Amino acid sequence: MVNVILQLYPQIPGTREERIEKRPLGRDAERYQALVRELPKIVTAADDLGLWGISSIEHHFHSEGYEVGPNPGLLNAHWAAITTRIRVGQLGYTMSAQNPFRVAEDVAVLDHLAGGRSFCGFARGYQARWTNILGQHLGARATLSPQGTPEQMAQLDAATQATRISDDQINREIFEENVELVQQAWTQDSVDSKGRWQVPYPYEDGVDWTMSATREMGAIGEMDAEGRIRRVSVVPKPLTQPHPPVFVSSNASKETVEYCGPRGFIPTYFSKIERAAEFGGAYVDAAAAGGRIYALGQNQALVRWGQIADTADEARRMVAEYDVDIFRDLYAGTTPMRFDPADPVGSVLNSGLWVVGTPEQVREDYVRLWQQLPAEYVVLIYHFAQQPADSVIRQLELFMQHVKPALDELTDYAT
């Protein structure tokens, strides 16, 4: 059975002309207020329709108003309070620019608020404007996975290529170190660290702590005989044991997929099916090497945008109205996706990430995708509130009615 996740990109609605005239639209408090007040309508509908999960993103400084999602955890907490069955989470926290202890705490608290109905997402960070700024304390810079984008790398001079490769390696090191600290914080009574994060700080000296009761009441080894903190206990631990499911965003890097396999993390493919299918096999092999046995597609997620309508022309019109602007200005401006002003809708569809058409066409297209990679999870992305709430809900209804049953037949390894 395929598990459906709705990924919402909180977007301040507006035409391109309005974004120019009223800039910065991302700071329009009234429009953002209207957005957050209407979000529950979609969230509760997703709960009623039986979706597995609902998520949002972490992106900062979106002055243009396209991805106003600086704190997905706060949205998740609200969603948990107004739903009964659906899981809430993020896809995801950018761990190359995060404090791992704060993330561990926030996710654990969210898991308790949701009664165990939560999941967690991690990403490496591809948007330089904010990843470089918020990650500066660790020396992190954004990355587009240069090994996975050879055509784009070939257009750069040797010095720029070397910088991109170095930035990518440092980003990965920080990401993996921070994720490891999050896992330790979730699963161990106390942690210490002598990497980029020192726990205690300074590590060699320890932290003077006059609360002597910690020696008797705190975690074992937390306080030494001289009254210094040597370890810390991250509280609370999650309700879900050992921790909520972990999703890791992946696009161009097989290394990320192979990192996920032995850990049981769920790779989430923001990529064309050819690459996702290739990575799917690599994930199964990497997981098996770590003692985890999965069928092809099991414990993996495929991400798709799309529009379903009564006619193919109507579906294309919806792409033009709800998806073209963000594709042109954000996606094509920050990733290798290409935009042709002479063919706006065609540019979106040619990305290979949209599934568009009538219910029958969309079902057939999804079946072809799942025949190549029968993913256990499908992540559906809509640009609310550029796309109105009622329209997003209708998309979910059509998907659950016409598409999900066909994918269930192709994912019989899941219960």
mmCIF file of C-alpha atoms in Angstrom:
data_model
loop_
_atom_site.group_PDB
_atom_site.id
_atom_site.type_symbol
_atom_site.label_atom_id
_atom_site.label_comp_id
_atom_site.label_asym_id
_atom_site.label_seq_id
_atom_site.Cartn_x
_atom_site.Cartn_y
_atom_site.Cartn_z
ATOM 1 C CA MET A 1 0.000 0.000 0.000
ATOM 2 C CA VAL A 2 1.396 3.378 -0.972
ATOM 3 C CA ASN A 3 1.480 6.080 1.714
ATOM 4 C CA VAL A 4 0.459 9.534 0.508
ATOM 5 C CA ILE A 5 2.118 12.655 1.942
ATOM 6 C CA LEU A 6 0.912 16.173 1.145
ATOM 7 C CA GLN A 7 3.770 18.669 1.019
ATOM 8 C CA LEU A 8 2.595 22.280 1.251
ATOM 9 C CA TYR A 9 4.836 25.142 0.184
ATOM 10 C CA PRO A 10 3.328 28.180 1.970
ATOM 11 C CA GLN A 11 3.219 30.726 -0.843
ATOM 12 C CA ILE A 12 1.939 34.274 -0.622
ATOM 13 C CA PRO A 13 -0.523 34.490 -3.534
ATOM 14 C CA GLY A 14 -0.001 37.132 -6.174
ATOM 15 C CA THR A 15 0.633 37.800 -9.829
ATOM 16 C CA ARG A 16 4.117 38.553 -11.043
ATOM 17 C CA GLU A 17 3.094 42.176 -11.426
ATOM 18 C CA GLU A 18 1.922 42.283 -7.808
ATOM 19 C CA ARG A 19 5.197 40.758 -6.613
ATOM 20 C CA ILE A 20 7.018 43.595 -8.342
ATOM 21 C CA GLU A 21 4.632 46.373 -7.345
ATOM 22 C CA LYS A 22 4.194 45.296 -3.715
ATOM 23 C CA ARG A 23 7.678 43.990 -3.038
ATOM 24 C CA PRO A 24 8.702 42.409 -0.788
ATOM 25 C CA LEU A 25 5.463 40.415 -0.902
ATOM 26 C CA GLY A 26 6.907 37.860 1.518
ATOM 27 C CA ARG A 27 6.491 40.462 4.273
ATOM 28 C CA ASP A 28 2.827 41.122 3.537
ATOM 29 C CA ALA A 29 1.434 40.302 6.977
ATOM 30 C CA GLU A 30 -2.212 40.408 5.924
ATOM 31 C CA ARG A 31 -1.718 37.940 3.077
ATOM 32 C CA TYR A 32 0.331 35.612 5.258
ATOM 33 C CA GLN A 33 -2.341 35.801 7.956
ATOM 34 C CA ALA A 34 -4.975 34.787 5.416
ATOM 35 C CA LEU A 35 -2.745 31.892 4.340
ATOM 36 C CA VAL A 36 -2.245 30.444 7.824
ATOM 37 C CA ARG A 37 -5.930 30.900 8.674
ATOM 38 C CA GLU A 38 -6.946 28.850 5.635
ATOM 39 C CA LEU A 39 -4.303 26.124 5.992
ATOM 40 C CA PRO A 40 -6.410 24.123 8.510
ATOM 41 C CA LYS A 41 -9.040 23.626 5.812
ATOM 42 C CA ILE A 42 -6.546 21.644 3.741
ATOM 43 C CA VAL A 43 -5.006 19.891 6.740
ATOM 44 C CA THR A 44 -8.296 18.575 8.094
ATOM 45 C CA ALA A 45 -9.405 17.537 4.612
ATOM 46 C CA ALA A 46 -6.187 15.536 4.188
ATOM 47 C CA ASP A 47 -6.865 13.899 7.548
ATOM 48 C CA ASP A 48 -10.427 13.014 6.524
ATOM 49 C CA LEU A 49 -9.267 11.631 3.162
ATOM 50 C CA GLY A 50 -6.889 9.184 4.842
ATOM 51 C CA LEU A 51 -3.531 10.573 3.760
ATOM 52 C CA TRP A 52 -0.565 9.128 5.648
ATOM 53 C CA GLY A 53 1.129 12.469 6.316
ATOM 54 C CA ILE A 54 1.270 16.211 5.755
ATOM 55 C CA SER A 55 4.440 18.274 5.757
ATOM 56 C CA SER A 56 6.008 21.622 5.034
ATOM 57 C CA ILE A 57 9.467 22.995 4.316
ATOM 58 C CA GLU A 58 12.242 24.978 5.935
ATOM 59 C CA HIS A 59 13.176 27.947 3.768
ATOM 60 C CA HIS A 60 14.121 31.422 4.944
ATOM 61 C CA PHE A 61 14.282 34.972 3.552
ATOM 62 C CA HIS A 62 11.815 34.436 0.687
ATOM 63 C CA SER A 63 11.144 38.122 0.100
ATOM 64 C CA GLU A 64 9.450 37.265 -3.204
ATOM 65 C CA GLY A 65 6.773 35.341 -1.298
ATOM 66 C CA TYR A 66 7.304 31.979 -2.981
ATOM 67 C CA GLU A 67 8.339 29.751 -0.050
ATOM 68 C CA VAL A 68 7.478 31.444 3.224
ATOM 69 C CA GLY A 69 8.331 28.470 5.424
ATOM 70 C CA PRO A 70 10.873 29.497 8.079
ATOM 71 C CA ASN A 71 9.618 27.179 10.837
ATOM 72 C CA PRO A 72 7.754 24.045 9.731
ATOM 73 C CA GLY A 73 7.726 22.685 13.286
ATOM 74 C CA LEU A 74 5.388 25.440 14.456
ATOM 75 C CA LEU A 75 2.940 24.642 11.660
ATOM 76 C CA ASN A 76 3.236 20.943 12.483
ATOM 77 C CA ALA A 77 2.318 21.559 16.124
ATOM 78 C CA HIS A 78 -0.828 23.414 15.081
ATOM 79 C CA TRP A 79 -1.747 20.706 12.593
ATOM 80 C CA ALA A 80 -1.307 17.990 15.211
ATOM 81 C CA ALA A 81 -3.844 19.765 17.413
ATOM 82 C CA ILE A 82 -6.570 19.836 14.756
ATOM 83 C CA THR A 83 -6.188 16.305 13.331
ATOM 84 C CA THR A 84 -6.731 12.792 14.642
ATOM 85 C CA ARG A 85 -5.057 10.315 12.283
ATOM 86 C CA ILE A 86 -2.659 11.940 9.845
ATOM 87 C CA ARG A 87 1.045 12.234 10.656
ATOM 88 C CA VAL A 88 2.678 15.679 10.690
ATOM 89 C CA GLY A 89 6.273 16.457 9.799
ATOM 90 C CA GLN A 90 8.789 18.325 7.692
ATOM 91 C CA LEU A 91 10.596 17.667 4.414
ATOM 92 C CA GLY A 92 12.668 18.934 5.939
ATOM 93 C CA TYR A 93 15.044 20.606 8.376
ATOM 94 C CA THR A 94 18.248 21.727 6.629
ATOM 95 C CA MET A 95 20.791 20.096 8.905
ATOM 96 C CA SER A 96 23.870 21.811 7.489
ATOM 97 C CA ALA A 97 22.524 25.074 8.958
ATOM 98 C CA GLN A 98 20.812 23.854 12.121
ATOM 99 C CA ASN A 99 21.577 23.357 15.788
ATOM 100 C CA PRO A 100 21.145 19.564 16.123
ATOM 101 C CA PHE A 101 20.104 19.737 19.767
ATOM 102 C CA ARG A 102 17.328 22.213 19.035
ATOM 103 C CA VAL A 103 16.094 20.008 16.197
ATOM 104 C CA ALA A 104 16.142 16.927 18.443
ATOM 105 C CA GLU A 105 14.160 18.775 21.103
ATOM 106 C CA ASP A 106 11.657 20.284 18.676
ATOM 107 C CA VAL A 107 10.945 16.967 16.944
ATOM 108 C CA ALA A 108 10.581 15.145 20.270
ATOM 109 C CA VAL A 109 8.130 17.745 21.604
ATOM 110 C CA LEU A 110 6.187 17.616 18.335
ATOM 111 C CA ASP A 111 6.025 13.830 18.527
ATOM 112 C CA HIS A 112 4.477 14.108 21.994
ATOM 113 C CA LEU A 113 2.018 16.802 20.909
ATOM 114 C CA ALA A 114 0.985 14.576 18.003
ATOM 115 C CA GLY A 115 0.663 11.489 20.186
ATOM 116 C CA GLY A 116 3.291 9.712 18.104
ATOM 117 C CA ARG A 117 1.761 10.833 14.791
ATOM 118 C CA SER A 118 4.890 12.530 13.504
ATOM 119 C CA PHE A 119 7.782 12.098 11.112
ATOM 120 C CA CYS A 120 10.992 14.007 10.588
ATOM 121 C CA GLY A 121 12.737 15.189 7.445
ATOM 122 C CA PHE A 122 16.345 16.231 6.867
ATOM 123 C CA ALA A 123 17.889 18.058 3.905
ATOM 124 C CA ARG A 124 21.362 19.293 3.014
ATOM 125 C CA GLY A 125 20.405 22.757 1.717
ATOM 126 C CA TYR A 126 20.563 23.965 -1.872
ATOM 127 C CA GLN A 127 19.502 27.622 -1.568
ATOM 128 C CA ALA A 128 22.644 29.707 -1.041
ATOM 129 C CA ARG A 129 20.891 32.926 0.005
ATOM 130 C CA TRP A 130 19.894 31.486 3.353
ATOM 131 C CA THR A 131 21.914 28.277 3.828
ATOM 132 C CA ASN A 132 25.178 30.207 3.619
ATOM 133 C CA ILE A 133 23.950 32.849 6.068
ATOM 134 C CA LEU A 134 22.330 30.611 8.683
ATOM 135 C CA GLY A 135 25.044 27.986 8.325
ATOM 136 C CA GLN A 136 27.945 30.385 8.740
ATOM 137 C CA HIS A 137 28.604 29.360 12.349
ATOM 138 C CA LEU A 138 29.583 25.906 11.057
ATOM 139 C CA GLY A 139 31.140 27.005 7.774
ATOM 140 C CA ALA A 140 28.332 25.435 5.740
ATOM 141 C CA ARG A 141 27.480 26.530 2.229
ATOM 142 C CA ALA A 142 24.642 25.428 -0.021
ATOM 143 C CA THR A 143 25.186 22.609 -2.493
ATOM 144 C CA LEU A 144 23.611 21.343 -5.701
ATOM 145 C CA SER A 145 25.515 18.020 -5.493
ATOM 146 C CA PRO A 146 28.172 18.676 -8.185
ATOM 147 C CA GLN A 147 28.809 14.971 -8.800
ATOM 148 C CA GLY A 148 25.188 14.564 -9.808
ATOM 149 C CA THR A 149 25.080 17.605 -12.111
ATOM 150 C CA PRO A 150 27.944 17.010 -14.585
ATOM 151 C CA GLU A 151 26.426 19.123 -17.384
ATOM 152 C CA GLN A 152 26.212 22.178 -15.176
ATOM 153 C CA MET A 153 29.673 21.582 -13.723
ATOM 154 C CA ALA A 154 31.189 21.327 -17.215
ATOM 155 C CA GLN A 155 30.169 24.924 -17.896
ATOM 156 C CA LEU A 156 32.245 26.229 -14.979
ATOM 157 C CA ASP A 157 35.958 27.016 -14.892
ATOM 158 C CA ALA A 158 38.310 24.764 -12.940
ATOM 159 C CA ALA A 159 38.536 27.031 -9.908
ATOM 160 C CA THR A 160 34.766 27.306 -9.566
ATOM 161 C CA GLN A 161 34.393 23.554 -9.973
ATOM 162 C CA ALA A 162 36.921 22.973 -7.185
ATOM 163 C CA THR A 163 35.052 25.387 -4.918
ATOM 164 C CA ARG A 164 31.722 23.666 -5.607
ATOM 165 C CA ILE A 165 33.207 20.255 -4.819
ATOM 166 C CA SER A 166 34.799 21.528 -1.611
ATOM 167 C CA ASP A 167 31.580 23.231 -0.487
ATOM 168 C CA ASP A 168 29.647 20.042 -1.176
ATOM 169 C CA GLN A 169 32.046 17.918 0.864
ATOM 170 C CA ILE A 170 31.969 20.288 3.845
ATOM 171 C CA ASN A 171 28.183 20.494 3.635
ATOM 172 C CA ARG A 172 27.933 16.695 3.699
ATOM 173 C CA GLU A 173 30.299 16.378 6.648
ATOM 174 C CA ILE A 174 28.304 18.930 8.658
ATOM 175 C CA PHE A 175 24.988 17.341 7.652
ATOM 176 C CA GLU A 176 26.053 13.844 8.686
ATOM 177 C CA GLU A 177 27.643 15.008 11.938
ATOM 178 C CA ASN A 178 24.530 16.964 12.905
ATOM 179 C CA VAL A 179 22.158 14.127 12.032
ATOM 180 C CA GLU A 180 24.270 11.750 14.114
ATOM 181 C CA LEU A 181 23.985 14.123 17.084
ATOM 182 C CA VAL A 182 20.204 14.284 16.636
ATOM 183 C CA GLN A 183 20.014 10.497 16.688
ATOM 184 C CA GLN A 184 22.186 10.303 19.792
ATOM 185 C CA ALA A 185 20.033 12.925 21.493
ATOM 186 C CA TRP A 186 16.923 10.849 20.732
ATOM 187 C CA THR A 187 18.284 7.471 21.763
ATOM 188 C CA GLN A 188 20.894 8.047 24.500
ATOM 189 C CA ASP A 189 20.377 9.296 28.050
ATOM 190 C CA SER A 190 23.328 11.641 27.580
ATOM 191 C CA VAL A 191 25.700 12.735 24.845
ATOM 192 C CA ASP A 192 29.084 14.324 24.467
ATOM 193 C CA SER A 193 30.828 15.552 21.336
ATOM 194 C CA LYS A 194 34.268 16.705 20.266
ATOM 195 C CA GLY A 195 33.543 17.648 16.664
ATOM 196 C CA ARG A 196 32.252 20.916 15.263
ATOM 197 C CA TRP A 197 29.920 20.926 18.243
ATOM 198 C CA GLN A 198 31.695 20.595 21.592
ATOM 199 C CA VAL A 199 29.670 19.091 24.421
ATOM 200 C CA PRO A 200 30.533 20.298 27.002
ATOM 201 C CA TYR A 201 31.986 23.599 25.894
ATOM 202 C CA PRO A 202 34.899 24.027 26.258
ATOM 203 C CA TYR A 203 35.231 20.264 25.904
ATOM 204 C CA GLU A 204 38.447 19.797 27.873
ATOM 205 C CA ASP A 205 37.454 22.090 30.744
ATOM 206 C CA GLY A 206 33.826 21.122 31.139
ATOM 207 C CA VAL A 207 31.155 23.515 32.422
ATOM 208 C CA ASP A 208 31.150 24.616 36.052
ATOM 209 C CA TRP A 209 27.752 23.687 37.505
ATOM 210 C CA THR A 210 26.752 24.521 41.045
ATOM 211 C CA MET A 211 23.594 22.410 41.092
ATOM 212 C CA SER A 212 25.143 19.443 42.913
ATOM 213 C CA ALA A 213 21.880 17.470 42.752
ATOM 214 C CA THR A 214 22.657 16.801 39.079
ATOM 215 C CA ARG A 215 25.299 14.285 40.204
ATOM 216 C CA GLU A 216 22.564 12.202 41.838
ATOM 217 C CA MET A 217 19.537 13.012 39.712
ATOM 218 C CA GLY A 218 20.906 13.713 36.271
ATOM 219 C CA ALA A 219 22.077 11.259 33.656
ATOM 220 C CA ILE A 220 24.933 8.957 34.634
ATOM 221 C CA GLY A 221 28.222 10.658 33.804
ATOM 222 C CA GLU A 222 26.608 14.029 33.221
ATOM 223 C CA MET A 223 28.440 15.679 36.129
ATOM 224 C CA ASP A 224 31.906 14.740 37.391
ATOM 225 C CA ALA A 225 33.183 14.675 40.978
ATOM 226 C CA GLU A 226 34.621 18.201 40.625
ATOM 227 C CA GLY A 227 31.227 19.726 39.834
ATOM 228 C CA ARG A 228 31.688 20.061 36.071
ATOM 229 C CA ILE A 229 29.275 19.068 33.338
ATOM 230 C CA ARG A 230 30.826 16.424 31.066
ATOM 231 C CA ARG A 231 27.757 15.310 29.134
ATOM 232 C CA VAL A 232 24.233 16.632 28.546
ATOM 233 C CA SER A 233 20.872 14.921 28.572
ATOM 234 C CA VAL A 234 18.552 16.111 25.792
ATOM 235 C CA VAL A 235 14.967 16.084 27.037
ATOM 236 C CA PRO A 236 12.367 14.949 26.340
ATOM 237 C CA LYS A 237 13.013 11.869 24.260
ATOM 238 C CA PRO A 238 10.456 11.172 21.517
ATOM 239 C CA LEU A 239 7.263 9.289 22.277
ATOM 240 C CA THR A 240 7.910 7.120 19.208
ATOM 241 C CA GLN A 241 10.722 4.684 19.882
ATOM 242 C CA PRO A 242 13.491 4.806 18.982
ATOM 243 C CA HIS A 243 12.395 7.925 17.064
ATOM 244 C CA PRO A 244 9.889 9.057 14.415
ATOM 245 C CA PRO A 245 10.457 7.943 10.785
ATOM 246 C CA VAL A 246 13.257 9.926 9.144
ATOM 247 C CA PHE A 247 13.028 11.141 5.533
ATOM 248 C CA VAL A 248 16.066 12.565 3.726
ATOM 249 C CA SER A 249 15.645 14.740 0.632
ATOM 250 C CA SER A 250 17.662 13.589 -2.378
ATOM 251 C CA ASN A 251 18.007 14.874 -5.899
ATOM 252 C CA ALA A 252 21.363 14.423 -7.584
ATOM 253 C CA SER A 253 23.529 12.578 -5.068
ATOM 254 C CA LYS A 254 23.740 8.792 -4.940
ATOM 255 C CA GLU A 255 26.024 9.247 -1.930
ATOM 256 C CA THR A 256 23.049 10.558 0.050
ATOM 257 C CA VAL A 257 20.981 7.519 -0.914
ATOM 258 C CA GLU A 258 23.761 5.138 0.104
ATOM 259 C CA TYR A 259 24.061 7.020 3.398
ATOM 260 C CA CYS A 260 20.346 6.476 4.081
ATOM 261 C CA GLY A 261 20.264 2.731 3.398
ATOM 262 C CA PRO A 262 22.127 1.275 6.397
ATOM 263 C CA ARG A 263 20.349 3.708 8.747
ATOM 264 C CA GLY A 264 16.841 2.897 7.598
ATOM 265 C CA PHE A 265 16.241 6.501 6.579
ATOM 266 C CA ILE A 266 13.692 7.062 3.804
ATOM 267 C CA PRO A 267 15.280 8.715 0.737
ATOM 268 C CA THR A 268 12.872 11.186 -0.835
ATOM 269 C CA TYR A 269 13.535 11.658 -4.536
ATOM 270 C CA PHE A 270 12.992 15.139 -5.984
ATOM 271 C CA SER A 271 14.200 13.822 -9.337
ATOM 272 C CA LYS A 272 13.222 12.354 -12.686
ATOM 273 C CA ILE A 273 12.176 8.722 -12.656
ATOM 274 C CA GLU A 274 15.310 7.542 -14.445
ATOM 275 C CA ARG A 275 17.520 8.822 -11.658
ATOM 276 C CA ALA A 276 15.084 7.786 -8.915
ATOM 277 C CA ALA A 277 14.932 4.228 -10.277
ATOM 278 C CA GLU A 278 18.722 4.048 -10.422
ATOM 279 C CA PHE A 279 18.991 5.379 -6.885
ATOM 280 C CA GLY A 280 16.271 2.971 -5.742
ATOM 281 C CA GLY A 281 18.458 0.004 -6.605
ATOM 282 C CA ALA A 282 21.486 1.615 -4.959
ATOM 283 C CA TYR A 283 19.431 2.145 -1.798
ATOM 284 C CA VAL A 284 18.378 -1.506 -1.629
ATOM 285 C CA ASP A 285 22.017 -2.610 -1.996
ATOM 286 C CA ALA A 286 23.304 -0.138 0.598
ATOM 287 C CA ALA A 287 20.576 -1.121 3.054
ATOM 288 C CA ALA A 288 21.345 -4.827 2.598
ATOM 289 C CA ALA A 289 25.011 -4.173 3.309
ATOM 290 C CA GLY A 290 23.876 -2.675 6.615
ATOM 291 C CA GLY A 291 21.633 -5.617 7.453
ATOM 292 C CA ARG A 292 18.332 -4.065 6.334
ATOM 293 C CA ILE A 293 16.403 -5.953 3.675
ATOM 294 C CA TYR A 294 13.993 -4.002 1.485
ATOM 295 C CA ALA A 295 12.222 -4.726 -1.764
ATOM 296 C CA LEU A 296 12.828 -2.260 -4.588
ATOM 297 C CA GLY A 297 10.917 0.906 -3.696
ATOM 298 C CA GLN A 298 10.189 -0.126 -0.125
ATOM 299 C CA ASN A 299 11.070 2.534 2.476
ATOM 300 C CA GLN A 300 11.563 5.059 -0.339
ATOM 301 C CA ALA A 301 9.578 8.103 -1.468
ATOM 302 C CA LEU A 302 8.998 9.679 -4.861
ATOM 303 C CA VAL A 303 8.048 13.366 -5.081
ATOM 304 C CA ARG A 304 5.754 14.742 -7.758
ATOM 305 C CA TRP A 305 3.951 17.978 -8.549
ATOM 306 C CA GLY A 306 0.879 17.898 -10.753
ATOM 307 C CA GLN A 307 -2.634 18.876 -11.671
ATOM 308 C CA ILE A 308 -5.670 16.672 -12.390
ATOM 309 C CA ALA A 309 -8.711 18.029 -14.229
ATOM 310 C CA ASP A 310 -11.652 16.911 -16.381
ATOM 311 C CA THR A 311 -9.649 17.656 -19.522
ATOM 312 C CA ALA A 312 -5.963 17.806 -20.350
ATOM 313 C CA ASP A 313 -6.358 21.433 -21.464
ATOM 314 C CA GLU A 314 -7.859 22.371 -18.098
ATOM 315 C CA ALA A 315 -4.993 20.644 -16.261
ATOM 316 C CA ARG A 316 -2.475 22.610 -18.337
ATOM 317 C CA ARG A 317 -4.357 25.824 -17.563
ATOM 318 C CA MET A 318 -3.987 25.053 -13.848
ATOM 319 C CA VAL A 319 -0.243 24.556 -14.313
ATOM 320 C CA ALA A 320 -0.093 27.951 -16.011
ATOM 321 C CA GLU A 321 -2.014 29.626 -13.203
ATOM 322 C CA TYR A 322 -0.576 27.909 -10.143
ATOM 323 C CA ASP A 323 2.869 26.542 -11.052
ATOM 324 C CA VAL A 324 4.539 28.504 -13.853
ATOM 325 C CA ASP A 325 5.509 31.602 -11.839
ATOM 326 C CA ILE A 326 7.341 29.751 -9.070
ATOM 327 C CA PHE A 327 8.929 27.415 -11.608
ATOM 328 C CA ARG A 328 10.231 30.331 -13.672
ATOM 329 C CA ASP A 329 11.396 32.568 -10.844
ATOM 330 C CA LEU A 330 12.498 30.082 -8.151
ATOM 331 C CA TYR A 331 13.056 26.568 -9.470
ATOM 332 C CA ALA A 332 14.695 27.569 -12.747
ATOM 333 C CA GLY A 333 16.548 30.326 -10.911
ATOM 334 C CA THR A 334 18.142 28.085 -8.269
ATOM 335 C CA THR A 335 18.377 24.598 -9.835
ATOM 336 C CA PRO A 336 19.377 23.073 -13.199
ATOM 337 C CA MET A 337 15.707 23.170 -14.340
ATOM 338 C CA ARG A 338 15.297 25.199 -17.537
ATOM 339 C CA PHE A 339 12.600 27.697 -18.409
ATOM 340 C CA ASP A 340 11.656 28.698 -21.969
ATOM 341 C CA PRO A 341 9.650 31.962 -22.043
ATOM 342 C CA ALA A 342 8.175 30.892 -25.378
ATOM 343 C CA ASP A 343 6.690 27.742 -23.809
ATOM 344 C CA PRO A 344 6.003 28.311 -20.089
ATOM 345 C CA VAL A 345 3.784 25.288 -19.448
ATOM 346 C CA GLY A 346 5.956 23.066 -21.618
ATOM 347 C CA SER A 347 8.981 24.091 -19.561
ATOM 348 C CA VAL A 348 7.261 22.872 -16.398
ATOM 349 C CA LEU A 349 6.146 19.593 -17.927
ATOM 350 C CA ASN A 350 9.548 18.958 -19.522
ATOM 351 C CA SER A 351 11.145 18.994 -16.071
ATOM 352 C CA GLY A 352 9.905 15.434 -15.659
ATOM 353 C CA LEU A 353 8.552 16.194 -12.180
ATOM 354 C CA TRP A 354 4.931 17.072 -13.003
ATOM 355 C CA VAL A 355 2.127 14.579 -13.676
ATOM 356 C CA VAL A 356 -0.700 16.408 -15.446
ATOM 357 C CA GLY A 357 -3.928 15.456 -17.215
ATOM 358 C CA THR A 358 -7.286 13.783 -16.751
ATOM 359 C CA PRO A 359 -7.743 11.268 -13.915
ATOM 360 C CA GLU A 360 -7.226 8.424 -16.366
ATOM 361 C CA GLN A 361 -4.079 9.963 -17.882
ATOM 362 C CA VAL A 362 -2.579 10.751 -14.498
ATOM 363 C CA ARG A 363 -3.300 7.240 -13.219
ATOM 364 C CA GLU A 364 -1.607 5.708 -16.253
ATOM 365 C CA ASP A 365 1.398 8.003 -15.900
ATOM 366 C CA TYR A 366 1.784 7.161 -12.210
ATOM 367 C CA VAL A 367 1.520 3.439 -12.927
ATOM 368 C CA ARG A 368 4.369 3.783 -15.454
ATOM 369 C CA LEU A 369 6.443 5.572 -12.807
ATOM 370 C CA TRP A 370 5.711 2.924 -10.180
ATOM 371 C CA GLN A 371 6.539 0.117 -12.575
ATOM 372 C CA GLN A 372 10.067 1.545 -12.574
ATOM 373 C CA LEU A 373 10.196 2.374 -8.851
ATOM 374 C CA PRO A 374 7.295 1.067 -6.718
ATOM 375 C CA ALA A 375 7.910 3.584 -3.957
ATOM 376 C CA GLU A 376 6.273 3.038 -0.575
ATOM 377 C CA TYR A 377 5.592 6.793 -0.265
ATOM 378 C CA VAL A 378 4.436 9.415 -2.729
ATOM 379 C CA VAL A 379 4.881 13.087 -1.848
ATOM 380 C CA LEU A 380 2.444 15.427 -3.588
ATOM 381 C CA ILE A 381 3.449 19.092 -3.769
ATOM 382 C CA TYR A 382 1.042 21.992 -4.281
ATOM 383 C CA HIS A 383 1.734 25.715 -4.152
ATOM 384 C CA PHE A 384 -0.867 26.838 -1.629
ATOM 385 C CA ALA A 385 -2.062 29.616 -1.487
ATOM 386 C CA GLN A 386 -1.200 30.482 -5.083
ATOM 387 C CA GLN A 387 -3.422 27.472 -5.680
ATOM 388 C CA PRO A 388 -6.613 27.990 -3.616
ATOM 389 C CA ALA A 389 -7.440 25.626 -0.774
ATOM 390 C CA ASP A 390 -10.540 24.193 -2.466
ATOM 391 C CA SER A 391 -8.503 23.391 -5.556
ATOM 392 C CA VAL A 392 -5.786 21.642 -3.534
ATOM 393 C CA ILE A 393 -8.406 19.591 -1.695
ATOM 394 C CA ARG A 394 -10.005 18.607 -5.016
ATOM 395 C CA GLN A 395 -6.601 17.435 -6.251
ATOM 396 C CA LEU A 396 -6.259 15.212 -3.186
ATOM 397 C CA GLU A 397 -9.740 13.774 -3.661
ATOM 398 C CA LEU A 398 -9.016 12.898 -7.275
ATOM 399 C CA PHE A 399 -5.659 11.362 -6.432
ATOM 400 C CA MET A 400 -7.042 9.220 -3.619
ATOM 401 C CA GLN A 401 -9.961 8.086 -5.767
ATOM 402 C CA HIS A 402 -8.311 7.489 -9.128
ATOM 403 C CA VAL A 403 -4.572 7.025 -8.586
ATOM 404 C CA LYS A 404 -3.842 5.569 -5.158
ATOM 405 C CA PRO A 405 -5.746 2.264 -5.699
ATOM 406 C CA ALA A 406 -3.617 1.519 -8.763
ATOM 407 C CA LEU A 407 -0.382 2.255 -6.867
ATOM 408 C CA ASP A 408 -1.523 0.124 -3.924
ATOM 409 C CA GLU A 409 -1.456 -2.878 -6.229
ATOM 410 C CA LEU A 410 2.189 -2.181 -7.074
ATOM 411 C CA THR A 411 3.351 -1.794 -3.458
ATOM 412 C CA ASP A 412 2.123 -5.003 -1.861
ATOM 413 C CA TYR A 413 5.252 -5.353 0.292
ATOM 414 C CA ALA A 414 3.878 -2.719 2.717
ATOM 415 C CA THR A 415 1.166 -3.391 5.250
#
